[in-house]
Amino acid sequence: MRHISLLLLFLHLSLFSIAQNGTITGTVVAMEGGTLQPQPFANVAIKGTSATVSTDVEGSFSLPAPAGTHLVVASLVGLSNVEQEVIVLAGKTVRVELQFEEGGQTMQALEVVRERKVDSEAAVMMAVRQSEQVANGVGREQIAKGQDRTAADVVKRIPGITLVNDRFIMIRGLADRYNMVLLNGVAAPSMEPDKRSFSFDLLPSGGLDRIMVYKTGSPELPGEFAGGVVNITTAGVPERNEVKVSLGAGIQDGTTFRTFEQGQQSTTDLLGLDDGSRSLPSSFPAHLNSVTDPAQLTALGREMPNTWTASSSVATPDQRFGLMLAYRLGRKNGKNTYGNTTLVNWSNTYASKAVKNYNYNSYDPEAQRSDTIYRYNDLEYGHNVRLGVMHNWTAFIGTRTKIEFRNLFNQLGENQTTLRTGQNLEEGNDVRNFSFRYRERTLYSGQLIGRHQLANDRTAIEWTLGLGIANGKEPDFRRVRSARAIGDTESSFQVVIAPSASTLDAGRFFSTVKEGTATGKVDATHRLTKEQATFSASVRTGILAEQKEREFAARWMSFKKANSGQFNNSLTQLPLDQVFSEGNINSTTGFQLVEGTNPSDNYTAANSLLVGYLGTTLSYAERISISGGVRLENNRQQLTSATYGGVPVVVDRKLTSVLPSINASYKLGERSLVRMAWSATVNRPEFRELAPFAFYDFSFNNVLYGNPALRTATIQNMDARMEFYPGTSEVMSVGVFRKAFIDPIEMFFVPGAGSGGTRNFTYKNAESAESLGAEVEVRRSLKGIFKSGYLSRWGVLLNASVIHSTVTLGKEAVGQQNERPMMGQSPYVLNAGLYYAHTESKLQYNIVYNTFGKRLYAVGSFGTPDIYEMPIGMLDATLSKALGEHFEIKLGIHNLLEARTLLKQDSNEDGRIGGSDELIMSYRQGAYFSGGVSYSF
């Protein structure tokens, strides 16, 4: 509560700066057909200032203004500007009516370059309203109201969306595999070897124009989704020339200014990449099994760095730097206009948390509890560095052509250290375990886009060439365990040495993943009827070709006793930084490096996609609209790998999918409409899911295998929604949906495998699944209730989803319940916010809350219950204030409630989480305080 009190005090003090202001309200009208008619979307400004607003659908506006005499100007394309002098008194509201003269400005046909503003709240709301699909969106104007640092923070404010691991989206309760992400219209590259999902944390919020989420299918949208298609548009041509420099800092409660443990570091970590010191030495052979000389094995073992301990330091406040360069060139007549936006962002952040980690044997119904396998206390430290560069060019050539060249580069380095203490009761040991992991991710995404309006003004053509590169490197992931008998406080902890190669005991893991995607597409739209015809029709068609290729390679090795008969057992009791010192690696009394890499640890894969579609839109009297068509997707998946024993695994699957869709809407009035939609879509296996590769997760003690026999899932999607638009940036909607799946890909428990609490999982096709849900959204300004004054400047945002899903696993469910919720599905999602904006004083602040219902985190089997992630509530508050023409400050508090993350298992398997159910994992991330200042000129 102290955090909330401090913030509210600051907000109330800030009100002093607006006490001397008044408000200008009124309507903008024009003579049409002999009567005065309101003019929606007209621009109203105070001459000589930056204060400006747009009228709503009823022609109304409200414009804050300082006390004094002002000249108010109304403008609308095709009409002559109208001006009126207004006297504003402090704390008062003055009402005016601005009337355009009859007739208009003479305009040369087809001589205006059609540069639309797409990032304002009104523009985004208009795009949602005019969309043929069920859609939601957020633009730069709304993003700027908060302290959201990345696209991940922004997208979770959209109805029906939650985040997994703070970077992967879940739409309508459906996991990331069921959602498609487009970056400037082409498939976004994935940087995760285990997931297709795009990592939203890689995109800085300042580089976004808008994010649109389409929840129903159409011929021009990708056919591989069930939750939604997210199209991220990065910043385009700037409105004005500008240079902006920003500096920010953050304090993480429980981390900043406290002891921070880190594993091995390199000289280039502050650039988000490793300098090569963590990589395998260049002298290493392709596999250690090819080395038979004991002396050579000893030499190779000694080349491995002795990096088995952490170094201590004090966590400094987080640092952030941003630079924006924006300019535009061109003649005054609007032809041959050019613009460039360049953003450079760098951040250096620290986070730590104390985690309780438990595992259990079978539940005892009589005792109403489970015997504990282990109970660990983990200290997890994460140091992340992100470097991002966005470089976008836009050119308007003549009046009918627009060319864009958009580039995005991201480099991310994550240094993660886990120090584990506690007890393994099943083995009878106190433990001290360590994990040191560094991951490097590199992403490039580029698009060359052309848009052309042909001379007949009825035909538009758009083409795109795209290139995506996503590389990942995990050099020297190290894990080591040490133990001693429970209650034995006299003996030293002894390092556990496995008899053969291990990823867990003195294990070292190296992996690389390289993925490239090339895309080419052409889309064309042709209007068949006159623009103002009562009945209108248009057709659209397009083709797309996409080629994706991936190479994945992993190696893992560990130290074992070189000679069991002569081994010096006292070595395992030395301090950890001495156990694997150079002298202790020898062929007699010491350790020998041994490799366990097998043929399943490597794979190459490719996916070829060819698409053609044809669609049409029919509308009558601008009230009824029906759009539909068919999309044809020919897909070929190829993967080459091998089993653990070396048996070749070759996947070569060709599948042609015919995907029809239809969307219909009916306007109930000028501000309301209803929609209905149906579409057929698919969900294909991912490369990682097909590959036989197995990976051990240290934190959760799980092993995950791929399955080359997976089939493509098919989905039937149905939607209905009613929408009401009170104003240009306001909406109230309610909708329902149903998803029916055949052969959905789910994670299955592998019974009878693993030991010491380790659980093994693989991917399989379930028999069927169903998801039913309802959504509601309210985005409303309070000026509809309070015409003027302080309360009229507030806005309300509320969106909520209620979802029920069921998976029928079928005959593959060995040792599992046949029906359960879908993986990662939340039964409800809620976002709520209050926004305050005072245009004249350039003051904004808001409070935002979001939460979700318990969701299935990991599937189990009989005797090994399902694990659920329990609901948490996140409360954020932010403030921004411009100081003069050039400076702006931003302050924010994230996670004011200091929410605790809880994973619990359904121990008694009654489908609910109650008093008899047991804790698997628990941790609390403290509140995060951020502040920043920017200077623009």
Short mmCIF file of N, CA and C in Angstrom, two decimals, residues 503-626:
data_model
loop_
_atom_site.label_atom_id
_atom_site.label_comp_id
_atom_site.label_asym_id
_atom_site.label_seq_id
_atom_site.Cartn_x
_atom_site.Cartn_y
_atom_site.Cartn_z
N THR A 503 23.64 -34.75 -18.55
CA THR A 503 23.37 -33.32 -18.69
C THR A 503 23.13 -32.67 -17.34
N LEU A 504 22.99 -33.48 -16.28
CA LEU A 504 22.64 -32.97 -14.96
C LEU A 504 23.83 -32.93 -14.02
N ASP A 505 24.66 -33.96 -14.02
CA ASP A 505 25.76 -34.08 -13.07
C ASP A 505 27.07 -33.69 -13.75
N ALA A 506 27.59 -32.51 -13.37
CA ALA A 506 28.79 -31.94 -13.98
C ALA A 506 28.64 -31.91 -15.51
N GLY A 507 27.42 -31.56 -15.95
CA GLY A 507 27.10 -31.59 -17.37
C GLY A 507 27.30 -30.24 -18.03
N ARG A 508 27.71 -30.28 -19.30
CA ARG A 508 27.89 -29.07 -20.10
C ARG A 508 27.15 -29.28 -21.41
N PHE A 509 26.28 -28.31 -21.73
CA PHE A 509 25.39 -28.43 -22.89
C PHE A 509 25.64 -27.25 -23.82
N PHE A 510 25.79 -27.54 -25.12
CA PHE A 510 26.02 -26.52 -26.13
C PHE A 510 24.98 -26.71 -27.24
N SER A 511 24.37 -25.64 -27.71
CA SER A 511 23.41 -25.78 -28.81
C SER A 511 23.40 -24.52 -29.67
N THR A 512 23.06 -24.71 -30.93
CA THR A 512 22.85 -23.61 -31.87
C THR A 512 21.61 -23.90 -32.69
N VAL A 513 20.88 -22.85 -33.03
CA VAL A 513 19.74 -22.99 -33.93
C VAL A 513 19.81 -21.83 -34.92
N LYS A 514 19.68 -22.16 -36.20
CA LYS A 514 19.72 -21.17 -37.27
C LYS A 514 18.48 -21.35 -38.13
N GLU A 515 17.72 -20.27 -38.29
CA GLU A 515 16.50 -20.35 -39.07
C GLU A 515 16.40 -19.15 -40.01
N GLY A 516 16.05 -19.42 -41.24
CA GLY A 516 15.86 -18.37 -42.22
C GLY A 516 14.55 -18.55 -42.95
N THR A 517 13.86 -17.44 -43.21
CA THR A 517 12.57 -17.48 -43.90
C THR A 517 12.55 -16.43 -45.01
N ALA A 518 12.20 -16.86 -46.21
CA ALA A 518 12.05 -15.94 -47.35
C ALA A 518 10.59 -15.97 -47.80
N THR A 519 10.02 -14.79 -48.01
CA THR A 519 8.60 -14.67 -48.35
C THR A 519 8.41 -13.73 -49.53
N GLY A 520 7.52 -14.10 -50.42
CA GLY A 520 7.10 -13.21 -51.50
C GLY A 520 5.60 -13.31 -51.67
N LYS A 521 4.92 -12.18 -51.78
CA LYS A 521 3.47 -12.25 -51.96
C LYS A 521 2.97 -11.05 -52.76
N VAL A 522 1.84 -11.24 -53.44
CA VAL A 522 1.18 -10.20 -54.20
C VAL A 522 -0.31 -10.27 -53.89
N ASP A 523 -0.91 -9.12 -53.58
CA ASP A 523 -2.35 -9.03 -53.31
C ASP A 523 -2.95 -7.97 -54.21
N ALA A 524 -4.15 -8.25 -54.71
CA ALA A 524 -4.84 -7.29 -55.59
C ALA A 524 -6.29 -7.19 -55.18
N THR A 525 -6.82 -5.96 -55.22
CA THR A 525 -8.22 -5.69 -54.92
C THR A 525 -8.83 -4.87 -56.05
N HIS A 526 -10.02 -5.25 -56.49
CA HIS A 526 -10.68 -4.53 -57.57
C HIS A 526 -12.14 -4.28 -57.19
N ARG A 527 -12.56 -2.99 -57.25
CA ARG A 527 -13.93 -2.62 -56.99
C ARG A 527 -14.74 -2.72 -58.28
N LEU A 528 -15.82 -3.50 -58.24
CA LEU A 528 -16.61 -3.77 -59.44
C LEU A 528 -17.66 -2.70 -59.72
N THR A 529 -18.03 -1.93 -58.69
CA THR A 529 -19.11 -0.96 -58.84
C THR A 529 -18.60 0.44 -58.55
N LYS A 530 -19.46 1.43 -58.82
CA LYS A 530 -19.09 2.80 -58.52
C LYS A 530 -18.97 3.00 -57.01
N GLU A 531 -18.17 4.00 -56.63
CA GLU A 531 -17.84 4.19 -55.22
C GLU A 531 -19.06 4.47 -54.36
N GLN A 532 -20.03 5.24 -54.85
CA GLN A 532 -21.19 5.61 -54.06
C GLN A 532 -22.43 4.78 -54.40
N ALA A 533 -22.26 3.64 -55.06
CA ALA A 533 -23.40 2.82 -55.47
C ALA A 533 -24.10 2.23 -54.25
N THR A 534 -25.44 2.08 -54.35
CA THR A 534 -26.20 1.48 -53.26
C THR A 534 -25.75 0.04 -53.03
N PHE A 535 -25.59 -0.69 -54.11
CA PHE A 535 -25.04 -2.04 -54.02
C PHE A 535 -23.60 -1.99 -54.53
N SER A 536 -22.67 -2.46 -53.73
CA SER A 536 -21.27 -2.44 -54.12
C SER A 536 -20.68 -3.82 -54.01
N ALA A 537 -19.70 -4.08 -54.83
CA ALA A 537 -19.03 -5.38 -54.83
C ALA A 537 -17.57 -5.18 -55.17
N SER A 538 -16.73 -6.00 -54.58
CA SER A 538 -15.31 -5.99 -54.88
C SER A 538 -14.77 -7.41 -54.79
N VAL A 539 -13.68 -7.64 -55.49
CA VAL A 539 -13.01 -8.95 -55.43
C VAL A 539 -11.55 -8.71 -55.04
N ARG A 540 -10.97 -9.72 -54.44
CA ARG A 540 -9.56 -9.66 -54.07
C ARG A 540 -8.94 -11.02 -54.28
N THR A 541 -7.70 -11.01 -54.64
CA THR A 541 -7.00 -12.26 -54.89
C THR A 541 -5.53 -12.06 -54.58
N GLY A 542 -4.82 -13.14 -54.43
CA GLY A 542 -3.40 -13.03 -54.12
C GLY A 542 -2.71 -14.38 -54.11
N ILE A 543 -1.39 -14.32 -54.16
CA ILE A 543 -0.56 -15.51 -54.06
C ILE A 543 0.57 -15.24 -53.07
N LEU A 544 1.07 -16.30 -52.48
CA LEU A 544 2.16 -16.20 -51.51
C LEU A 544 3.04 -17.43 -51.61
N ALA A 545 4.34 -17.22 -51.51
CA ALA A 545 5.31 -18.32 -51.44
C ALA A 545 6.23 -18.05 -50.26
N GLU A 546 6.40 -19.06 -49.41
CA GLU A 546 7.24 -18.92 -48.23
C GLU A 546 8.12 -20.16 -48.07
N GLN A 547 9.41 -19.94 -47.88
CA GLN A 547 10.35 -21.03 -47.67
C GLN A 547 11.07 -20.80 -46.34
N LYS A 548 10.96 -21.78 -45.45
CA LYS A 548 11.60 -21.69 -44.13
C LYS A 548 12.54 -22.87 -43.96
N GLU A 549 13.74 -22.59 -43.46
CA GLU A 549 14.73 -23.64 -43.23
C GLU A 549 15.36 -23.46 -41.86
N ARG A 550 15.62 -24.61 -41.20
CA ARG A 550 16.21 -24.56 -39.86
C ARG A 550 17.28 -25.63 -39.71
N GLU A 551 18.33 -25.27 -38.99
CA GLU A 551 19.36 -26.22 -38.57
C GLU A 551 19.50 -26.13 -37.06
N PHE A 552 19.41 -27.28 -36.41
CA PHE A 552 19.59 -27.34 -34.96
C PHE A 552 20.66 -28.37 -34.63
N ALA A 553 21.56 -27.99 -33.74
CA ALA A 553 22.63 -28.91 -33.34
C ALA A 553 22.92 -28.71 -31.86
N ALA A 554 23.03 -29.82 -31.14
CA ALA A 554 23.34 -29.77 -29.71
C ALA A 554 24.46 -30.77 -29.40
N ARG A 555 25.29 -30.41 -28.44
CA ARG A 555 26.31 -31.33 -27.92
C ARG A 555 26.26 -31.25 -26.40
N TRP A 556 26.47 -32.40 -25.76
CA TRP A 556 26.51 -32.39 -24.30
C TRP A 556 27.51 -33.42 -23.80
N MET A 557 28.16 -33.04 -22.72
CA MET A 557 29.23 -33.86 -22.14
C MET A 557 29.32 -33.59 -20.66
N SER A 558 30.06 -34.41 -19.95
CA SER A 558 30.22 -34.21 -18.51
C SER A 558 31.51 -34.92 -18.07
N PHE A 559 31.87 -34.72 -16.82
CA PHE A 559 33.03 -35.40 -16.24
C PHE A 559 32.57 -36.66 -15.51
N LYS A 560 33.35 -37.73 -15.69
CA LYS A 560 33.13 -38.96 -14.93
C LYS A 560 34.46 -39.37 -14.29
N LYS A 561 34.41 -40.37 -13.46
CA LYS A 561 35.65 -40.89 -12.87
C LYS A 561 36.46 -41.60 -13.95
N ALA A 562 37.69 -41.17 -14.13
CA ALA A 562 38.53 -41.74 -15.20
C ALA A 562 38.81 -43.22 -14.94
N ASN A 563 39.05 -43.58 -13.69
CA ASN A 563 39.36 -44.96 -13.33
C ASN A 563 38.75 -45.23 -11.96
N SER A 564 37.65 -45.99 -11.94
CA SER A 564 36.91 -46.19 -10.70
C SER A 564 37.77 -46.81 -9.60
N GLY A 565 38.71 -47.68 -9.98
CA GLY A 565 39.54 -48.33 -8.98
C GLY A 565 40.58 -47.41 -8.36
N GLN A 566 41.06 -46.44 -9.10
CA GLN A 566 42.13 -45.57 -8.61
C GLN A 566 41.64 -44.17 -8.28
N PHE A 567 40.37 -43.88 -8.49
CA PHE A 567 39.87 -42.52 -8.33
C PHE A 567 40.03 -42.03 -6.90
N ASN A 568 40.44 -40.78 -6.74
CA ASN A 568 40.61 -40.13 -5.44
C ASN A 568 39.27 -39.50 -5.04
N ASN A 569 38.52 -40.21 -4.19
CA ASN A 569 37.17 -39.75 -3.83
C ASN A 569 37.17 -38.44 -3.07
N SER A 570 38.28 -38.06 -2.49
CA SER A 570 38.32 -36.80 -1.75
C SER A 570 38.17 -35.60 -2.68
N LEU A 571 38.41 -35.79 -3.98
CA LEU A 571 38.27 -34.68 -4.92
C LEU A 571 36.85 -34.15 -4.94
N THR A 572 35.87 -35.02 -4.75
CA THR A 572 34.47 -34.59 -4.84
C THR A 572 34.04 -33.75 -3.64
N GLN A 573 34.89 -33.69 -2.60
CA GLN A 573 34.55 -32.92 -1.41
C GLN A 573 35.27 -31.57 -1.35
N LEU A 574 36.05 -31.29 -2.36
CA LEU A 574 36.74 -30.00 -2.43
C LEU A 574 35.74 -28.88 -2.70
N PRO A 575 36.12 -27.63 -2.41
CA PRO A 575 35.27 -26.52 -2.84
C PRO A 575 35.02 -26.60 -4.34
N LEU A 576 33.83 -26.15 -4.76
CA LEU A 576 33.41 -26.38 -6.14
C LEU A 576 34.34 -25.74 -7.16
N ASP A 577 34.99 -24.65 -6.82
CA ASP A 577 35.89 -24.02 -7.77
C ASP A 577 37.22 -24.76 -7.91
N GLN A 578 37.42 -25.82 -7.07
CA GLN A 578 38.65 -26.61 -7.13
C GLN A 578 38.43 -28.02 -7.66
N VAL A 579 37.18 -28.50 -7.61
CA VAL A 579 36.91 -29.90 -7.97
C VAL A 579 37.42 -30.23 -9.36
N PHE A 580 37.12 -29.38 -10.34
CA PHE A 580 37.48 -29.67 -11.73
C PHE A 580 38.65 -28.79 -12.19
N SER A 581 39.56 -28.50 -11.26
CA SER A 581 40.76 -27.75 -11.64
C SER A 581 41.63 -28.62 -12.55
N GLU A 582 42.56 -27.98 -13.24
CA GLU A 582 43.34 -28.66 -14.27
C GLU A 582 44.04 -29.91 -13.77
N GLY A 583 44.62 -29.85 -12.52
CA GLY A 583 45.36 -31.01 -12.00
C GLY A 583 44.48 -32.20 -11.68
N ASN A 584 43.20 -31.95 -11.45
CA ASN A 584 42.28 -33.04 -11.09
C ASN A 584 41.68 -33.73 -12.31
N ILE A 585 42.04 -33.27 -13.50
CA ILE A 585 41.60 -33.94 -14.72
C ILE A 585 42.77 -34.76 -15.25
N ASN A 586 42.71 -36.08 -15.00
CA ASN A 586 43.77 -37.00 -15.43
C ASN A 586 43.17 -38.37 -15.64
N SER A 587 43.93 -39.29 -16.16
CA SER A 587 43.42 -40.60 -16.55
C SER A 587 43.51 -41.65 -15.45
N THR A 588 43.97 -41.27 -14.26
CA THR A 588 44.12 -42.26 -13.17
C THR A 588 43.25 -41.90 -11.98
N THR A 589 43.68 -40.92 -11.18
CA THR A 589 42.99 -40.60 -9.93
C THR A 589 41.93 -39.51 -10.08
N GLY A 590 41.80 -38.96 -11.25
CA GLY A 590 40.92 -37.80 -11.41
C GLY A 590 39.76 -38.04 -12.36
N PHE A 591 39.38 -36.97 -13.04
CA PHE A 591 38.19 -36.98 -13.89
C PHE A 591 38.55 -37.06 -15.37
N GLN A 592 37.61 -37.58 -16.12
CA GLN A 592 37.76 -37.66 -17.57
C GLN A 592 36.50 -37.09 -18.22
N LEU A 593 36.70 -36.29 -19.25
CA LEU A 593 35.57 -35.71 -19.98
C LEU A 593 34.99 -36.76 -20.93
N VAL A 594 33.67 -36.95 -20.87
CA VAL A 594 33.01 -37.94 -21.71
C VAL A 594 31.78 -37.30 -22.35
N GLU A 595 31.52 -37.64 -23.60
CA GLU A 595 30.42 -37.01 -24.36
C GLU A 595 29.25 -37.97 -24.54
N GLY A 596 28.05 -37.42 -24.42
CA GLY A 596 26.84 -38.22 -24.60
C GLY A 596 26.02 -37.83 -25.81
N THR A 597 26.53 -36.91 -26.62
CA THR A 597 25.79 -36.48 -27.80
C THR A 597 25.44 -37.68 -28.67
N ASN A 598 24.17 -37.76 -29.09
CA ASN A 598 23.71 -38.88 -29.90
C ASN A 598 23.02 -38.35 -31.15
N PRO A 599 22.72 -39.22 -32.09
CA PRO A 599 22.15 -38.75 -33.38
C PRO A 599 20.85 -37.96 -33.27
N SER A 600 20.10 -38.12 -32.16
CA SER A 600 18.83 -37.39 -32.03
C SER A 600 19.03 -35.94 -31.63
N ASP A 601 20.27 -35.55 -31.33
CA ASP A 601 20.54 -34.20 -30.87
C ASP A 601 20.77 -33.20 -32.01
N ASN A 602 20.54 -33.62 -33.23
CA ASN A 602 20.71 -32.74 -34.38
C ASN A 602 19.55 -32.97 -35.35
N TYR A 603 19.10 -31.92 -35.98
CA TYR A 603 18.13 -32.09 -37.06
C TYR A 603 18.22 -30.91 -38.01
N THR A 604 17.84 -31.18 -39.26
CA THR A 604 17.64 -30.13 -40.26
C THR A 604 16.20 -30.22 -40.72
N ALA A 605 15.60 -29.08 -41.01
CA ALA A 605 14.19 -29.07 -41.36
C ALA A 605 13.90 -27.95 -42.34
N ALA A 606 12.83 -28.15 -43.10
CA ALA A 606 12.39 -27.13 -44.07
C ALA A 606 10.88 -27.19 -44.19
N ASN A 607 10.30 -26.03 -44.48
CA ASN A 607 8.86 -25.95 -44.71
C ASN A 607 8.61 -25.07 -45.93
N SER A 608 7.90 -25.62 -46.91
CA SER A 608 7.57 -24.89 -48.13
C SER A 608 6.07 -24.66 -48.16
N LEU A 609 5.66 -23.40 -48.31
CA LEU A 609 4.25 -23.05 -48.32
C LEU A 609 3.92 -22.26 -49.57
N LEU A 610 2.95 -22.75 -50.34
CA LEU A 610 2.43 -22.05 -51.51
C LEU A 610 0.95 -21.77 -51.28
N VAL A 611 0.53 -20.52 -51.51
CA VAL A 611 -0.83 -20.10 -51.18
C VAL A 611 -1.44 -19.35 -52.35
N GLY A 612 -2.71 -19.62 -52.58
CA GLY A 612 -3.50 -18.81 -53.49
C GLY A 612 -4.87 -18.59 -52.87
N TYR A 613 -5.46 -17.40 -53.06
CA TYR A 613 -6.78 -17.16 -52.48
C TYR A 613 -7.62 -16.29 -53.41
N LEU A 614 -8.92 -16.39 -53.22
CA LEU A 614 -9.89 -15.59 -53.96
C LEU A 614 -11.02 -15.24 -53.01
N GLY A 615 -11.33 -13.95 -52.93
CA GLY A 615 -12.40 -13.53 -52.03
C GLY A 615 -13.22 -12.41 -52.63
N THR A 616 -14.36 -12.14 -52.04
CA THR A 616 -15.24 -11.08 -52.51
C THR A 616 -15.92 -10.43 -51.32
N THR A 617 -16.33 -9.18 -51.51
CA THR A 617 -17.10 -8.45 -50.51
C THR A 617 -18.30 -7.82 -51.20
N LEU A 618 -19.48 -8.07 -50.65
CA LEU A 618 -20.73 -7.52 -51.17
C LEU A 618 -21.37 -6.69 -50.07
N SER A 619 -21.83 -5.49 -50.42
CA SER A 619 -22.50 -4.65 -49.42
C SER A 619 -23.70 -3.97 -50.05
N TYR A 620 -24.70 -3.70 -49.21
CA TYR A 620 -25.93 -3.06 -49.69
C TYR A 620 -26.25 -1.88 -48.77
N ALA A 621 -26.37 -0.72 -49.37
CA ALA A 621 -26.78 0.50 -48.68
C ALA A 621 -25.89 0.79 -47.47
N GLU A 622 -24.66 0.39 -47.55
CA GLU A 622 -23.70 0.59 -46.46
C GLU A 622 -24.23 0.05 -45.13
N ARG A 623 -25.14 -0.91 -45.20
CA ARG A 623 -25.71 -1.48 -43.99
C ARG A 623 -25.43 -2.97 -43.87
N ILE A 624 -25.53 -3.69 -44.97
CA ILE A 624 -25.28 -5.12 -44.97
C ILE A 624 -23.97 -5.39 -45.71
N SER A 625 -23.12 -6.18 -45.10
CA SER A 625 -21.85 -6.52 -45.74
C SER A 625 -21.59 -8.01 -45.55
N ILE A 626 -21.27 -8.67 -46.65
CA ILE A 626 -20.92 -10.10 -46.62
C ILE A 626 -19.62 -10.27 -47.38
#
